[in-house]
């Protein structure tokens, strides 16, 4: 089989690496890819939003399966574009990717189908939102309806902050049309857990849990980022919580989408918060998480291509999804200064030490080839992943492995997975 992967981050590198394990696969392409991905796939210089070029490429190269990693093309209808050309593609159609693409849609869906989530109101004008904020309890969360690079949820401690948030989203239009509608939501307290799942329209199979560290600095200080590290499984995601979510969240979401005529095939990523009143859904994503994928897929035993095919064919009920009984930790090596100002173009050394090192991986996020060198090319540069028999061992292994890689402005958090010691 020939497989095309669309995207260019650490998530897509982990997907490409996992696809490469499949005996069914002869050749992998990635558009646009990065320097690390080019070790397992041939990178093609086509952007993820260039649907016409991507479908033309897939037809020309007789691609058997295309896997979409990123949210923006999914929400923009890339799956519909591929299917219109008779091409096989893994991911939700546009009318189902709205589960991630519109927070107002997903909140209304949860309300209608009694799926536990934070209380909320939706507003289309700043006047209505500001009036509502006069009588609200604080803190409160103000969210852009649409995609905003993970930066569209503003936690506001006071009325003044919330008013500023409404201004930022609706008047200054910081996230463009994504902020034309906003959701104002009750602030919830609890631990966050990421649960990824495969869905074939009707059947849902849950992967192992993970937890992301979103803030730039240790102790969850500093600015929000795309994710500074992850661990899997989350010790806070207990069997009891799993049972609750199976009954009240997972299948209900899939059934709700089908009942709305929006059959969902692909990945649903449940962003959960474990509150004192029980687990609630903070958000849905319609794709693999980044950097959750980097700790989840190395622990997955199945041939991922078989699972992708089962999702597309509606036979997921026949798949026995299995994960190793161990743990994995991913420490992101970033450029110092991320997520604000940082320099790039620094030579990276030591990467070859990960080759054939059992249980250790280095997934590239922002790297590129410069002659025969690999250089830094983004805020998040690499995800160093290690497995271990438990989370503590995985963490020790991962931090040990971060020492193997050098580049000039290397920065990382030193406490990824540390909260697990409390359990
Ligand atoms: P979202 O884009 O909806 O996932 O929000 C991004 C982040 O904001 C989440 O991962 C949480 O850390 C935080 N957040 C979002 N909604 C809430 C809420 N209702 N209560 C507390 N924190 C929230
Ligand atoms: N790690 C969070 C996300 O992928 O949205």
Short mmCIF file of C-alpha atoms and ligand atoms in Angstrom, two decimals:
data_model
loop_
_atom_site.label_atom_id
_atom_site.label_comp_id
_atom_site.label_asym_id
_atom_site.label_seq_id
_atom_site.Cartn_x
_atom_site.Cartn_y
_atom_site.Cartn_z
CA UNK A 1 0.00 0.00 0.00
CA UNK A 2 0.96 3.60 -0.52
CA UNK A 3 -0.01 5.96 2.30
CA UNK A 4 -0.06 9.78 2.31
CA UNK A 5 -0.01 11.67 5.63
CA UNK A 6 -1.04 15.32 5.71
CA UNK A 7 0.69 17.56 8.28
CA UNK A 8 4.15 18.51 9.48
CA UNK A 9 4.42 18.25 13.26
CA UNK A 10 5.45 15.81 15.96
CA UNK A 11 2.02 14.20 15.78
CA UNK A 12 2.42 13.47 12.07
CA UNK A 13 5.92 12.09 12.68
CA UNK A 14 4.49 9.68 15.28
CA UNK A 15 1.68 8.68 12.89
CA UNK A 16 4.18 8.15 10.05
CA UNK A 17 6.45 6.10 12.31
CA UNK A 18 3.50 3.92 13.39
CA UNK A 19 2.22 3.51 9.80
CA UNK A 20 5.74 2.44 8.79
CA UNK A 21 5.48 -0.54 11.19
CA UNK A 22 2.58 -1.97 9.18
CA UNK A 23 3.48 -4.91 6.95
CA UNK A 24 0.75 -3.70 4.57
CA UNK A 25 2.67 -0.52 3.74
CA UNK A 26 5.32 -0.25 1.00
CA UNK A 27 5.68 3.50 0.70
CA UNK A 28 4.76 6.57 2.77
CA UNK A 29 4.51 10.17 1.61
CA UNK A 30 3.99 13.16 3.87
CA UNK A 31 2.78 16.62 2.84
CA UNK A 32 4.53 18.83 3.74
CA UNK A 33 6.41 16.84 6.45
CA UNK A 34 9.66 17.80 8.19
CA UNK A 35 13.26 16.61 8.51
CA UNK A 36 12.44 13.76 10.91
CA UNK A 37 9.47 12.56 8.91
CA UNK A 38 11.72 12.33 5.85
CA UNK A 39 13.45 9.38 7.55
CA UNK A 40 10.29 7.26 7.22
CA UNK A 41 8.42 9.03 4.42
CA UNK A 42 9.06 10.93 1.23
CA UNK A 43 8.14 14.55 1.97
CA UNK A 44 6.16 16.37 -0.70
CA UNK A 45 6.11 20.14 -0.78
CA UNK A 46 2.34 20.67 -0.74
CA UNK A 47 0.58 22.58 2.06
CA UNK A 48 -2.13 20.96 4.15
CA UNK A 49 -4.76 23.43 2.87
CA UNK A 50 -3.95 22.92 -0.82
CA UNK A 51 -6.74 20.40 -1.37
CA UNK A 52 -6.61 20.42 -5.19
CA UNK A 53 -2.87 19.78 -5.26
CA UNK A 54 -3.17 17.07 -2.61
CA UNK A 55 -5.95 15.17 -4.38
CA UNK A 56 -4.11 15.50 -7.71
CA UNK A 57 -0.97 14.09 -6.08
CA UNK A 58 -2.91 11.22 -4.47
CA UNK A 59 -4.44 10.29 -7.84
CA UNK A 60 -1.17 10.55 -9.72
CA UNK A 61 0.72 8.40 -7.22
CA UNK A 62 -2.16 5.91 -6.76
CA UNK A 63 -2.25 6.53 -3.01
CA UNK A 64 -4.33 3.84 -1.27
CA UNK A 65 -4.91 5.70 1.98
CA UNK A 66 -4.53 9.32 3.09
CA UNK A 67 -4.42 10.17 6.80
CA UNK A 68 -5.13 13.73 7.90
CA UNK A 69 -3.25 14.82 11.03
CA UNK A 70 -4.31 18.45 11.43
CA UNK A 71 -7.51 20.19 12.46
CA UNK A 72 -7.62 23.01 9.93
CA UNK A 73 -7.88 20.88 6.76
CA UNK A 74 -10.43 18.59 8.44
CA UNK A 75 -12.64 21.49 9.48
CA UNK A 76 -12.15 22.96 5.99
CA UNK A 77 -13.47 19.81 4.28
CA UNK A 78 -10.36 17.98 3.05
CA UNK A 79 -12.03 14.59 3.54
CA UNK A 80 -14.96 15.62 1.35
CA UNK A 81 -12.48 16.81 -1.32
CA UNK A 82 -10.70 13.43 -1.33
CA UNK A 83 -13.93 11.41 -1.29
CA UNK A 84 -15.31 13.46 -4.20
CA UNK A 85 -12.35 12.17 -6.22
CA UNK A 86 -13.00 8.58 -5.13
CA UNK A 87 -9.91 8.54 -2.90
CA UNK A 88 -9.72 6.65 0.42
CA UNK A 89 -9.09 8.99 3.32
CA UNK A 90 -9.08 8.64 7.12
CA UNK A 91 -10.79 11.46 9.00
CA UNK A 92 -14.22 13.01 9.52
CA UNK A 93 -16.12 14.82 6.76
CA UNK A 94 -16.64 18.55 7.14
CA UNK A 95 -20.13 18.14 8.59
CA UNK A 96 -18.67 15.93 11.37
CA UNK A 97 -15.38 17.82 11.93
CA UNK A 98 -17.62 20.68 13.14
CA UNK A 99 -17.43 18.83 16.47
CA UNK A 100 -14.03 20.54 16.79
CA UNK A 101 -14.63 23.43 14.38
CA UNK A 102 -17.46 25.06 16.34
CA UNK A 103 -17.59 25.20 20.11
CA UNK A 104 -21.17 26.51 19.94
CA UNK A 105 -22.12 23.40 17.93
CA UNK A 106 -20.38 21.00 20.32
CA UNK A 107 -21.84 22.66 23.40
CA UNK A 108 -25.36 22.55 21.95
CA UNK A 109 -24.85 18.89 21.04
CA UNK A 110 -23.76 18.03 24.59
CA UNK A 111 -26.71 19.92 26.04
CA UNK A 112 -29.23 18.26 23.72
CA UNK A 113 -27.91 14.76 24.40
CA UNK A 114 -27.18 15.24 28.12
CA UNK A 115 -23.42 14.76 27.89
CA UNK A 116 -21.76 16.31 30.98
CA UNK A 117 -20.04 19.63 30.25
CA UNK A 118 -19.67 23.12 31.75
CA UNK A 119 -22.75 25.40 31.79
CA UNK A 120 -22.55 27.96 28.98
CA UNK A 121 -24.21 30.62 26.84
CA UNK A 122 -23.50 31.46 23.19
CA UNK A 123 -23.35 35.04 21.89
CA UNK A 124 -23.28 36.52 18.41
CA UNK A 125 -22.93 40.17 19.42
CA UNK A 126 -20.60 41.85 21.95
CA UNK A 127 -23.52 43.80 23.48
CA UNK A 128 -25.35 40.63 24.52
CA UNK A 129 -22.14 39.09 25.85
CA UNK A 130 -21.25 42.19 27.90
CA UNK A 131 -24.75 42.35 29.36
CA UNK A 132 -24.48 38.69 30.42
CA UNK A 133 -21.07 39.30 32.03
CA UNK A 134 -22.56 41.95 34.33
CA UNK A 135 -24.41 39.24 36.26
CA UNK A 136 -21.91 36.37 35.98
CA UNK A 137 -19.88 34.53 38.58
CA UNK A 138 -16.07 34.72 38.29
CA UNK A 139 -13.73 33.21 37.18
CA UNK A 140 -15.39 32.53 33.85
CA UNK A 141 -14.12 31.26 30.50
CA UNK A 142 -14.64 33.16 27.23
CA UNK A 143 -14.06 31.08 24.10
CA UNK A 144 -13.90 31.74 20.40
CA UNK A 145 -16.37 29.51 18.56
CA UNK A 146 -13.95 28.53 15.79
CA UNK A 147 -10.38 27.23 15.50
CA UNK A 148 -7.81 29.51 17.13
CA UNK A 149 -4.56 27.53 17.27
CA UNK A 150 -5.44 26.35 20.79
CA UNK A 151 -5.40 29.95 22.03
CA UNK A 152 -9.11 30.76 21.83
CA UNK A 153 -10.07 29.91 25.43
CA UNK A 154 -9.54 32.89 27.74
CA UNK A 155 -9.83 32.32 31.47
CA UNK A 156 -11.04 35.51 33.11
CA UNK A 157 -10.78 36.13 36.84
CA UNK A 158 -12.77 39.36 36.89
CA UNK A 159 -15.53 41.11 34.98
CA UNK A 160 -12.95 43.52 33.54
CA UNK A 161 -10.85 40.65 32.18
CA UNK A 162 -13.93 39.05 30.66
CA UNK A 163 -14.91 42.34 29.01
CA UNK A 164 -11.42 42.57 27.56
CA UNK A 165 -11.72 39.00 26.28
CA UNK A 166 -14.98 39.83 24.50
CA UNK A 167 -13.28 42.87 22.96
CA UNK A 168 -10.24 40.82 21.87
CA UNK A 169 -12.36 38.16 20.21
CA UNK A 170 -15.35 40.07 18.83
CA UNK A 171 -14.12 43.63 18.19
CA UNK A 172 -10.35 43.35 17.65
CA UNK A 173 -11.02 40.02 15.91
CA UNK A 174 -7.72 38.54 17.07
CA UNK A 175 -8.73 35.17 15.68
CA UNK A 176 -10.65 36.54 12.70
CA UNK A 177 -14.00 34.91 11.98
CA UNK A 178 -13.34 32.26 14.65
CA UNK A 179 -14.38 34.89 17.21
CA UNK A 180 -17.52 36.14 15.45
CA UNK A 181 -19.49 33.88 17.79
CA UNK A 182 -18.32 33.25 21.35
CA UNK A 183 -19.16 30.81 24.09
CA UNK A 184 -19.05 32.01 27.70
CA UNK A 185 -18.60 29.09 30.02
CA UNK A 186 -18.58 28.15 33.68
CA UNK A 187 -15.01 27.76 35.06
CA UNK A 188 -14.37 24.18 36.13
CA UNK A 189 -11.73 22.93 38.55
CA UNK A 190 -10.05 19.56 38.17
CA UNK A 191 -7.35 17.57 36.47
CA UNK A 192 -7.41 17.42 32.70
CA UNK A 193 -7.13 14.16 30.81
CA UNK A 194 -6.91 13.55 27.08
CA UNK A 195 -8.69 10.46 25.79
CA UNK A 196 -8.28 9.64 22.11
CA UNK A 197 -10.56 7.20 20.33
CA UNK A 198 -11.12 5.56 16.97
CA UNK A 199 -14.63 5.90 15.56
CA UNK A 200 -16.25 4.25 12.51
CA UNK A 201 -19.51 6.16 12.52
CA UNK A 202 -21.16 3.88 15.08
CA UNK A 203 -18.57 1.96 17.07
CA UNK A 204 -16.04 3.74 19.26
CA UNK A 205 -12.83 2.23 20.64
CA UNK A 206 -10.99 4.17 23.32
CA UNK A 207 -7.20 4.40 23.31
CA UNK A 208 -5.13 4.64 26.46
CA UNK A 209 -5.34 7.96 28.34
CA UNK A 210 -2.75 10.75 28.34
CA UNK A 211 -2.14 14.12 29.93
CA UNK A 212 -0.69 17.22 28.35
CA UNK A 213 1.32 20.04 30.01
CA UNK A 214 0.24 23.20 28.21
CA UNK A 215 2.12 25.95 30.04
CA UNK A 216 5.61 27.00 28.98
CA UNK A 217 7.25 26.85 32.42
CA UNK A 218 7.60 24.44 35.33
CA UNK A 219 4.74 24.25 37.86
CA UNK A 220 2.30 25.21 35.10
CA UNK A 221 3.54 28.78 35.02
CA UNK A 222 4.15 30.92 31.96
CA UNK A 223 2.15 31.23 28.79
CA UNK A 224 -0.03 28.64 27.13
CA UNK A 225 1.74 26.65 24.41
CA UNK A 226 0.88 23.92 21.94
CA UNK A 227 2.02 21.45 24.64
CA UNK A 228 5.40 21.09 26.40
CA UNK A 229 5.13 17.41 27.15
CA UNK A 230 2.81 14.51 27.83
CA UNK A 231 2.57 11.26 29.73
CA UNK A 232 0.48 8.15 29.26
CA UNK A 233 -1.46 6.62 30.90
CA UNK A 234 -2.89 9.21 33.29
CA UNK A 235 -3.04 7.67 36.78
CA UNK A 236 -5.96 9.98 37.49
CA UNK A 237 -8.04 8.31 34.79
CA UNK A 238 -9.28 5.46 36.97
CA UNK A 239 -11.41 2.47 36.01
CA UNK A 240 -14.34 4.19 37.71
CA UNK A 241 -13.92 7.30 35.58
CA UNK A 242 -13.52 5.17 32.47
CA UNK A 243 -16.82 3.38 33.23
CA UNK A 244 -18.59 6.67 33.81
CA UNK A 245 -17.35 8.09 30.52
CA UNK A 246 -18.26 4.92 28.64
CA UNK A 247 -21.81 5.28 29.90
CA UNK A 248 -22.25 9.05 29.72
CA UNK A 249 -19.78 10.46 27.20
CA UNK A 250 -18.14 8.30 24.53
CA UNK A 251 -20.86 6.24 22.86
CA UNK A 252 -23.39 9.01 23.49
CA UNK A 253 -21.26 11.45 21.49
CA UNK A 254 -20.92 9.06 18.55
CA UNK A 255 -24.67 8.28 18.62
CA UNK A 256 -25.53 11.97 18.90
CA UNK A 257 -23.47 12.78 15.80
CA UNK A 258 -25.12 9.92 13.86
CA UNK A 259 -28.58 11.06 15.02
CA UNK A 260 -27.81 14.56 13.75
CA UNK A 261 -26.94 13.15 10.31
CA UNK A 262 -23.25 13.87 10.90
CA UNK A 263 -21.79 10.36 11.08
CA UNK A 264 -18.29 10.69 12.55
CA UNK A 265 -15.46 8.54 11.17
CA UNK A 266 -11.94 9.18 12.37
CA UNK A 267 -10.45 10.21 15.69
CA UNK A 268 -12.45 11.84 18.47
CA UNK A 269 -10.16 13.31 21.10
CA UNK A 270 -12.08 13.98 24.32
CA UNK A 271 -10.60 16.78 26.41
CA UNK A 272 -11.96 15.84 29.85
CA UNK A 273 -11.77 17.60 33.18
CA UNK A 274 -12.19 15.50 36.30
CA UNK A 275 -14.27 17.70 38.61
CA UNK A 276 -15.60 16.91 42.08
CA UNK A 277 -18.99 16.41 40.45
CA UNK A 278 -17.52 13.88 38.03
CA UNK A 279 -15.85 13.98 34.62
CA UNK A 280 -17.01 16.66 32.17
CA UNK A 281 -16.12 17.33 28.54
CA UNK A 282 -14.06 20.52 28.13
CA UNK A 283 -13.73 20.14 24.39
CA UNK A 284 -13.79 17.75 21.48
CA UNK A 285 -11.09 17.53 18.85
CA UNK A 286 -11.58 15.72 15.56
CA UNK A 287 -7.98 14.49 15.25
CA UNK A 288 -5.06 13.02 17.14
CA UNK A 289 -3.60 15.24 19.90
CA UNK A 290 -0.18 16.80 19.68
CA UNK A 291 1.89 15.82 21.74
CA UNK A 292 -0.50 13.12 23.10
CA UNK A 293 -0.02 10.99 19.98
CA UNK A 294 3.70 10.79 20.67
CA UNK A 295 3.05 8.88 23.94
CA UNK A 296 -0.07 6.95 22.90
CA UNK A 297 1.00 5.38 19.59
CA UNK A 298 4.31 3.90 20.84
CA UNK A 299 2.22 1.97 23.40
CA UNK A 300 -0.33 0.70 20.86
CA UNK A 301 0.06 -2.93 19.84
CA UNK A 302 -2.23 -2.99 16.78
CA UNK A 303 -1.35 -2.41 13.16
CA UNK A 304 -2.66 1.15 12.85
CA UNK A 305 -3.39 0.79 9.15
CA UNK A 306 -5.83 -2.04 9.91
CA UNK A 307 -7.55 0.18 12.46
CA UNK A 308 -7.76 3.09 10.00
CA UNK A 309 -9.29 0.76 7.40
CA UNK A 310 -11.80 -0.63 9.92
CA UNK A 311 -12.90 2.93 10.76
CA UNK A 312 -13.45 3.74 7.09
CA UNK A 313 -15.26 0.47 6.37
CA UNK A 314 -17.46 0.49 9.48
CA UNK A 315 -15.93 -2.69 10.93
CA UNK A 316 -14.24 -1.28 14.01
CA UNK A 317 -16.28 -3.66 16.21
CA UNK A 318 -14.04 -6.45 14.90
CA UNK A 319 -10.83 -4.78 16.11
CA UNK A 320 -9.40 -5.68 19.52
CA UNK A 321 -7.51 -2.50 20.36
CA UNK A 322 -4.59 -3.24 22.68
CA UNK A 323 -2.01 -1.18 24.52
CA UNK A 324 1.16 -2.22 26.29
CA UNK A 325 1.00 -2.42 30.06
CA UNK A 326 3.69 0.23 30.56
CA UNK A 327 4.03 4.00 30.39
CA UNK A 328 5.52 6.64 28.14
CA UNK A 329 6.65 10.22 28.68
CA UNK A 330 7.30 12.87 26.01
CA UNK A 331 9.46 15.89 26.86
CA UNK A 332 9.28 18.64 24.26
CA UNK A 333 12.58 20.32 23.42
CA UNK A 334 11.67 23.87 22.46
CA UNK A 335 13.51 26.98 21.33
CA UNK A 336 14.15 29.24 24.33
CA UNK A 337 11.60 32.05 24.27
CA UNK A 338 8.74 29.95 22.84
CA UNK A 339 5.80 30.69 22.60
CA UNK A 340 6.85 34.32 22.10
CA UNK A 341 10.13 35.32 20.44
CA UNK A 342 12.80 32.79 19.64
CA UNK A 343 15.57 32.24 17.12
CA UNK A 344 15.79 29.27 14.81
CA UNK A 345 18.20 27.72 12.33
CA UNK A 346 20.47 26.12 14.97
CA UNK A 347 22.17 22.85 14.12
CA UNK A 348 20.83 19.83 16.05
CA UNK A 349 23.26 17.08 17.04
CA UNK A 350 22.88 13.67 18.67
CA UNK A 351 19.72 12.52 16.88
CA UNK A 352 21.40 9.40 15.49
CA UNK A 353 21.68 8.03 19.04
CA UNK A 354 17.97 7.25 18.96
CA UNK A 355 18.30 4.87 16.03
CA UNK A 356 17.43 1.31 17.04
CA UNK A 357 17.29 2.35 20.69
CA UNK A 358 14.42 0.17 21.88
CA UNK A 359 11.70 2.12 23.72
CA UNK A 360 13.15 5.55 22.86
CA UNK A 361 11.93 7.86 20.10
CA UNK A 362 12.58 11.37 18.92
CA UNK A 363 9.68 12.85 16.99
CA UNK A 364 10.39 16.03 15.05
CA UNK A 365 8.06 19.02 15.30
CA UNK A 366 9.94 22.09 14.03
CA UNK A 367 13.03 20.93 12.16
CA UNK A 368 14.31 21.18 8.61
CA UNK A 369 17.19 19.99 6.51
CA UNK A 370 19.93 22.51 5.78
CA UNK A 371 22.35 20.78 3.45
CA UNK A 372 23.30 17.65 5.36
CA UNK A 373 22.45 19.21 8.75
CA UNK A 374 19.15 19.12 10.60
CA UNK A 375 18.39 22.55 12.06
CA UNK A 376 15.73 24.00 14.37
CA UNK A 377 12.78 25.48 12.50
CA UNK A 378 10.09 26.29 15.06
CA UNK A 379 9.13 26.91 18.67
CA UNK A 380 8.61 23.28 19.50
CA UNK A 381 11.55 21.47 17.92
CA UNK A 382 11.52 17.84 19.04
CA UNK A 383 9.56 15.48 21.26
CA UNK A 384 11.84 13.09 23.13
CA UNK A 385 9.85 10.01 24.14
CA UNK A 386 10.79 7.09 26.35
CA UNK A 387 8.86 4.14 27.65
CA UNK A 388 9.29 2.58 31.08
CA UNK A 389 7.62 -0.06 33.18
CA UNK A 390 5.75 2.69 35.01
CA UNK A 391 5.45 6.48 34.74
CA UNK A 392 8.32 7.19 37.08
CA UNK A 393 10.68 4.97 35.09
CA UNK A 394 9.43 6.42 31.80
CA UNK A 395 10.03 9.94 33.10
CA UNK A 396 13.56 9.13 34.22
CA UNK A 397 14.30 7.50 30.87
CA UNK A 398 12.84 10.42 28.91
CA UNK A 399 14.85 13.05 30.83
CA UNK A 400 18.01 10.96 30.46
CA UNK A 401 17.36 10.82 26.72
CA UNK A 402 16.93 14.60 26.43
CA UNK A 403 20.65 14.83 27.19
CA UNK A 404 21.46 13.04 23.94
CA UNK A 405 20.24 15.94 21.81
CA UNK A 406 21.92 19.34 21.62
CA UNK A 407 21.15 22.64 19.95
CA UNK A 408 22.02 26.18 20.94
CA UNK A 409 18.83 27.53 22.49
CA UNK A 410 17.40 24.22 23.75
CA UNK A 411 14.70 24.69 26.39
CA UNK A 412 12.47 22.19 28.18
CA UNK A 413 10.29 21.91 31.24
CA UNK A 414 11.86 19.81 33.97
CA UNK A 415 8.63 18.55 35.53
CA UNK A 416 6.80 16.69 32.79
CA UNK A 417 4.86 13.88 34.43
CA UNK A 418 5.95 15.00 37.89
CA UNK A 419 2.41 15.29 39.24
CA UNK A 420 2.26 11.52 39.00
CA UNK A 421 4.40 11.24 42.12
CA UNK A 422 1.46 12.56 44.09
CA UNK A 423 -0.62 9.49 43.28
P1 LIG B 1 -10.25 24.44 25.01
O1 LIG B 1 -9.70 25.13 23.81
O2 LIG B 1 -11.71 24.54 25.15
O3 LIG B 1 -9.72 23.06 25.21
O4 LIG B 1 -9.56 25.18 26.23
C1 LIG B 1 -8.18 25.24 26.37
C2 LIG B 1 -7.79 25.09 27.82
O5 LIG B 1 -8.44 26.09 28.62
C3 LIG B 1 -8.24 23.77 28.44
O6 LIG B 1 -7.32 22.73 28.20
C4 LIG B 1 -8.33 24.14 29.90
O7 LIG B 1 -7.05 24.14 30.50
C5 LIG B 1 -8.82 25.56 29.86
N1 LIG B 1 -10.30 25.59 29.95
C6 LIG B 1 -11.17 25.58 28.93
N2 LIG B 1 -12.45 25.60 29.36
C7 LIG B 1 -12.39 25.60 30.71
C8 LIG B 1 -13.38 25.61 31.75
N3 LIG B 1 -14.68 25.63 31.48
N4 LIG B 1 -12.95 25.60 33.02
C9 LIG B 1 -11.62 25.59 33.30
N5 LIG B 1 -10.65 25.58 32.38
C10 LIG B 1 -11.02 25.59 31.09
N1 LIG B 2 -2.48 18.64 23.03
C1 LIG B 2 -3.69 19.29 22.76
C2 LIG B 2 -4.12 19.25 21.36
O1 LIG B 2 -3.60 18.54 20.53
O2 LIG B 2 -5.08 19.95 21.04
#
